[in-house]
Coordinates of N, CA, C and O in Angstrom, one line a residue:
M617 N 5.0 9.4 25.5 CA 5.6 9.9 24.3 C 6.3 8.7 23.6 O 6.3 8.6 22.3
L618 N 7.0 7.9 24.3 CA 7.7 6.7 23.7 C 6.7 5.8 23.0 O 7.1 5.2 22.0
L619 N 5.5 5.6 23.6 CA 4.6 4.7 22.9 C 4.0 5.3 21.6 O 3.5 4.6 20.8
W620 N 4.0 6.7 21.5 CA 3.5 7.3 20.4 C 4.3 7.0 19.1 O 3.8 6.9 18.0
I621 N 5.6 6.7 19.3 CA 6.4 6.5 18.1 C 5.9 5.2 17.3 O 5.6 5.4 16.1
P622 N 5.9 4.0 17.9 CA 5.4 2.9 17.1 C 3.9 3.0 16.8 O 3.5 2.7 15.7
F623 N 3.1 3.6 17.7 CA 1.6 3.7 17.4 C 1.4 4.7 16.3 O 0.5 4.6 15.5
G624 N 2.2 5.8 16.3 CA 2.0 6.8 15.2 C 2.4 6.3 13.9 O 1.7 6.5 12.9
F625 N 3.5 5.5 13.8 CA 3.9 4.9 12.6 C 2.9 3.9 12.1 O 2.5 3.8 10.9
Y626 N 2.4 3.1 13.0 CA 1.4 2.1 12.7 C 0.1 2.8 12.2 O -0.5 2.3 11.1
T627 N -0.3 3.8 12.8 CA -1.6 4.5 12.4 C -1.4 5.1 11.1 O -2.3 4.9 10.2
A628 N -0.3 5.7 10.8 CA -0.1 6.4 9.5 C 0.1 5.4 8.4 O -0.5 5.6 7.3
L629 N 0.9 4.4 8.6 CA 1.3 3.5 7.5 C 0.3 2.3 7.3 O 0.1 1.9 6.2
E630 N -0.2 1.8 8.4 CA -1.0 0.6 8.2 C -2.5 0.9 8.3 O -3.3 0.5 7.4
A631 N -2.9 1.6 9.4 CA -4.4 1.9 9.5 C -4.9 2.9 8.5 O -6.0 2.7 7.9
L632 N -4.1 3.9 8.2 CA -4.6 4.9 7.2 C -4.0 4.7 5.8 O -4.4 5.3 4.9
D633 N -3.0 3.7 5.7 CA -2.4 3.4 4.5 C -1.9 4.6 3.8 O -2.1 4.8 2.6
G634 N -1.2 5.5 4.5 CA -0.7 6.8 4.0 C 0.7 6.7 3.5 O 1.4 5.7 3.7
P635 N 1.2 7.7 2.9 CA 2.6 7.8 2.4 C 3.5 8.1 3.6 O 3.1 8.4 4.7
P636 N 4.8 8.0 3.3 CA 5.8 8.3 4.4 C 5.7 9.7 4.9 O 6.0 9.9 6.1
E637 N 5.2 10.6 4.1 CA 5.1 12.0 4.6 C 4.0 12.1 5.8 O 4.2 12.9 6.7
L638 N 3.0 11.3 5.7 CA 2.0 11.3 6.7 C 2.6 10.8 8.0 O 2.3 11.3 9.1
A639 N 3.4 9.7 7.9 CA 4.0 9.2 9.1 C 5.0 10.2 9.7 O 5.1 10.4 10.9
F640 N 5.7 10.9 8.8 CA 6.6 11.9 9.3 C 5.9 13.0 10.0 O 6.3 13.5 11.1
L641 N 4.8 13.5 9.4 CA 4.0 14.5 10.1 C 3.4 14.1 11.4 O 3.3 14.9 12.3
M642 N 2.9 12.9 11.4 CA 2.2 12.5 12.7 C 3.2 12.2 13.8 O 3.0 12.7 14.9
V643 N 4.2 11.5 13.5 CA 5.2 11.2 14.6 C 6.1 12.4 14.9 O 6.3 12.7 16.1
G644 N 6.6 13.0 13.9 CA 7.4 14.2 14.1 C 6.6 15.4 14.7 O 7.1 16.1 15.5
G645 N 5.4 15.5 14.2 CA 4.5 16.6 14.8 C 4.3 16.3 16.3 O 4.2 17.2 17.1
G646 N 4.0 15.1 16.6 CA 3.9 14.7 18.0 C 5.1 15.0 18.8 O 5.0 15.5 20.0
G647 N 6.3 14.7 18.2 CA 7.5 15.0 18.9 C 7.7 16.5 19.1 O 8.2 16.9 20.2
I648 N 7.4 17.3 18.1 CA 7.5 18.8 18.3 C 6.6 19.3 19.3 O 6.9 20.1 20.1
A649 N 5.3 18.8 19.3 CA 4.4 19.2 20.3 C 4.8 18.9 21.7 O 4.7 19.7 22.7
A650 N 5.3 17.6 21.9 CA 5.8 17.2 23.2 C 7.1 18.0 23.6 O 7.2 18.3 24.8
F651 N 7.9 18.3 22.7 CA 9.1 19.1 23.0 C 8.7 20.5 23.5 O 9.3 21.0 24.5
G652 N 7.7 21.1 22.8 CA 7.3 22.5 23.3 C 6.6 22.4 24.7 O 6.9 23.2 25.5
Y653 N 5.9 21.4 24.9 CA 5.2 21.2 26.2 C 6.3 20.9 27.3 O 6.3 21.6 28.4
A654 N 7.2 20.0 27.0 CA 8.2 19.7 28.0 C 9.2 20.8 28.3 O 9.7 21.0 29.4
N655 N 9.5 21.6 27.3 CA 10.5 22.6 27.4 C 10.0 23.8 28.3 O 10.7 24.3 29.1
S656 N 8.7 24.1 28.2 CA 8.1 25.1 29.0 C 7.9 24.7 30.4 O 7.8 25.6 31.3
R657 N 7.9 23.4 30.7 CA 7.8 22.9 32.1 C 9.0 22.3 32.7 O 9.0 21.9 33.8
G658 N 10.1 22.2 31.9 CA 11.4 21.7 32.4 C 11.4 20.2 32.6 O 12.0 19.7 33.5
L659 N 10.6 19.5 31.8 CA 10.5 18.0 31.9 C 11.6 17.4 31.0 O 11.3 17.1 29.9
R660 N 12.8 17.1 31.6 CA 13.9 16.6 30.8 C 13.6 15.2 30.2 O 14.0 15.0 29.0
P661 N 13.0 14.3 30.9 CA 12.8 13.0 30.2 C 11.9 13.1 29.0 O 12.0 12.4 28.0
V662 N 10.9 13.9 29.1 CA 9.9 14.1 28.0 C 10.7 14.8 26.8 O 10.4 14.5 25.7
L663 N 11.6 15.7 27.1 CA 12.4 16.3 26.1 C 13.2 15.3 25.3 O 13.2 15.3 24.1
G664 N 13.8 14.3 26.0 CA 14.5 13.3 25.3 C 13.6 12.4 24.5 O 14.0 12.0 23.4
A665 N 12.5 12.0 25.0 CA 11.5 11.2 24.2 C 11.0 11.9 23.0 O 10.9 11.4 21.9
A666 N 10.8 13.2 23.2 CA 10.3 14.0 22.0 C 11.4 14.1 21.0 O 11.1 14.0 19.8
A667 N 12.6 14.3 21.4 CA 13.7 14.4 20.4 C 13.8 13.0 19.7 O 14.1 13.0 18.5
L668 N 13.7 11.9 20.4 CA 13.8 10.6 19.8 C 12.7 10.4 18.8 O 12.9 9.9 17.7
A669 N 11.4 10.9 19.1 CA 10.3 10.8 18.2 C 10.6 11.6 16.9 O 10.4 11.1 15.8
F670 N 11.1 12.8 17.1 CA 11.4 13.6 15.9 C 12.5 13.0 15.0 O 12.4 12.9 13.8
V671 N 13.6 12.5 15.7 CA 14.7 11.9 14.9 C 14.2 10.6 14.2 O 14.6 10.4 13.1
A672 N 13.4 9.8 14.9 CA 12.9 8.6 14.2 C 12.0 8.9 13.0 O 12.2 8.3 12.0
A673 N 11.2 10.0 13.1 CA 10.4 10.4 12.0 C 11.2 10.9 10.8 O 11.0 10.6 9.7
V674 N 12.2 11.7 11.1 CA 13.1 12.2 10.1 C 13.9 11.1 9.4 O 14.1 11.1 8.2
W675 N 14.4 10.2 10.2 CA 15.2 9.1 9.7 C 14.3 8.2 8.8 O 14.7 7.9 7.7
Y676 N 13.1 7.9 9.2 CA 12.2 7.1 8.4 C 11.9 7.8 7.1 O 12.0 7.2 6.0
W677 N 11.6 9.0 7.1 CA 11.2 9.8 5.9 C 12.4 9.9 5.0 O 12.3 9.7 3.8
G678 N 13.6 10.1 5.6 CA 14.8 10.2 4.8 C 15.2 8.9 4.1 O 15.6 8.9 2.9
V679 N 15.0 7.8 4.7 CA 15.3 6.5 4.1 C 14.2 6.2 3.0 O 14.6 5.7 2.0
E680 N 13.0 6.5 3.3 CA 11.9 6.1 2.3 C 12.0 7.0 1.1 O 11.8 6.5 0.0
R681 N 12.3 8.3 1.2 CA 12.3 9.2 0.1 C 13.6 9.5 -0.5 O 13.7 9.9 -1.7
G682 N 14.7 9.4 0.3 CA 16.0 9.8 -0.3 C 17.1 8.8 -0.3 O 18.2 9.0 -0.6
G683 N 16.8 7.5 0.2 CA 17.8 6.5 0.2 C 18.8 6.8 1.3 O 18.5 7.6 2.3
A684 N 19.9 6.2 1.2 CA 21.0 6.4 2.3 C 21.5 7.8 2.4 O 21.6 8.3 3.5
L685 N 21.7 8.5 1.3 CA 22.2 9.8 1.3 C 21.1 10.8 1.9 O 21.5 11.7 2.7
G686 N 19.9 10.6 1.6 CA 18.8 11.4 2.2 C 18.7 11.2 3.7 O 18.5 12.1 4.4
A687 N 18.9 9.9 4.2 CA 18.8 9.7 5.6 C 20.0 10.3 6.3 O 19.8 10.9 7.4
V688 N 21.2 10.3 5.7 CA 22.4 10.9 6.4 C 22.2 12.4 6.4 O 22.4 13.1 7.4
L689 N 21.7 13.0 5.3 CA 21.4 14.4 5.3 C 20.4 14.8 6.3 O 20.5 15.8 7.1
A690 N 19.3 14.1 6.4 CA 18.2 14.4 7.3 C 18.7 14.3 8.7 O 18.4 15.2 9.6
L691 N 19.4 13.2 9.1 CA 19.9 13.1 10.4 C 20.9 14.2 10.8 O 21.0 14.6 11.9
T692 N 21.8 14.6 9.9 CA 22.8 15.6 10.1 C 22.1 16.9 10.4 O 22.4 17.6 11.4
L693 N 21.1 17.3 9.6 CA 20.4 18.5 9.9 C 19.6 18.5 11.1 O 19.5 19.5 11.9
T694 N 19.0 17.3 11.5 CA 18.2 17.2 12.7 C 19.2 17.3 13.9 O 18.8 18.0 14.9
A695 N 20.3 16.6 13.8 CA 21.3 16.7 14.9 C 21.8 18.2 15.1 O 21.9 18.6 16.3
A696 N 22.0 18.9 14.1 CA 22.4 20.3 14.2 C 21.3 21.1 14.8 O 21.6 21.9 15.7
A697 N 20.1 20.9 14.4 CA 19.0 21.7 15.0 C 18.8 21.3 16.5 O 18.6 22.2 17.3
L698 N 18.8 20.1 16.8 CA 18.7 19.7 18.2 C 19.8 20.2 19.1 O 19.6 20.6 20.2
F699 N 21.0 20.2 18.6 CA 22.2 20.8 19.3 C 22.0 22.3 19.5 O 22.2 22.8 20.6
W700 N 21.5 23.0 18.5 CA 21.3 24.4 18.6 C 20.2 24.7 19.6 O 20.3 25.6 20.5
I701 N 19.1 23.9 19.6 CA 18.0 24.1 20.5 C 18.4 23.8 21.9 O 18.0 24.4 22.9
S702 N 19.2 22.7 22.1 CA 19.6 22.3 23.5 C 20.4 23.4 24.2 O 20.4 23.5 25.4
G703 N 21.1 24.2 23.4 CA 21.8 25.3 24.1 C 20.9 26.4 24.5 O 21.4 27.3 25.3
R704 N 19.7 26.4 24.1 CA 18.8 27.5 24.4 C 17.6 27.1 25.3 O 16.8 27.9 25.6
T705 N 17.6 25.8 25.8 CA 16.6 25.4 26.6 C 17.0 25.6 28.1 O 18.1 25.8 28.4
G706 N 16.0 25.5 28.9 CA 16.3 25.6 30.4 C 15.7 26.9 30.9 O 15.2 27.7 30.2
S707 N 15.9 27.1 32.2 CA 15.3 28.3 32.8 C 16.2 29.5 32.5 O 17.4 29.3 32.3
P708 N 15.7 30.7 32.6 CA 16.5 31.9 32.3 C 17.6 32.1 33.4 O 18.5 32.8 33.2
D709 N 17.4 31.5 34.6 CA 18.3 31.6 35.7 C 19.6 30.9 35.5 O 20.6 31.1 36.1
D710 N 19.6 29.9 34.6 CA 20.8 29.0 34.4 C 21.9 29.7 33.6 O 21.8 30.5 32.8

């Protein structure tokens, strides 16, 4: 998952010459898919890497499209969402 972050950005921005939204969808989508996979199997390291991929994608998109204010807003909303999700992950026995 950690290798997907730079490779996803490179693929979207350099190889495909796409807009920032494509990089956001590729890297962030990979992070969301990995988060769903790891959450159902209890793989904590993969959860962390998936969250990092999603935060990196949101940060990049916020900076490219919204400047500094957009990046702060995007990261604040992402942090709030991840905090909310983290309280609901884990096994039902916990």
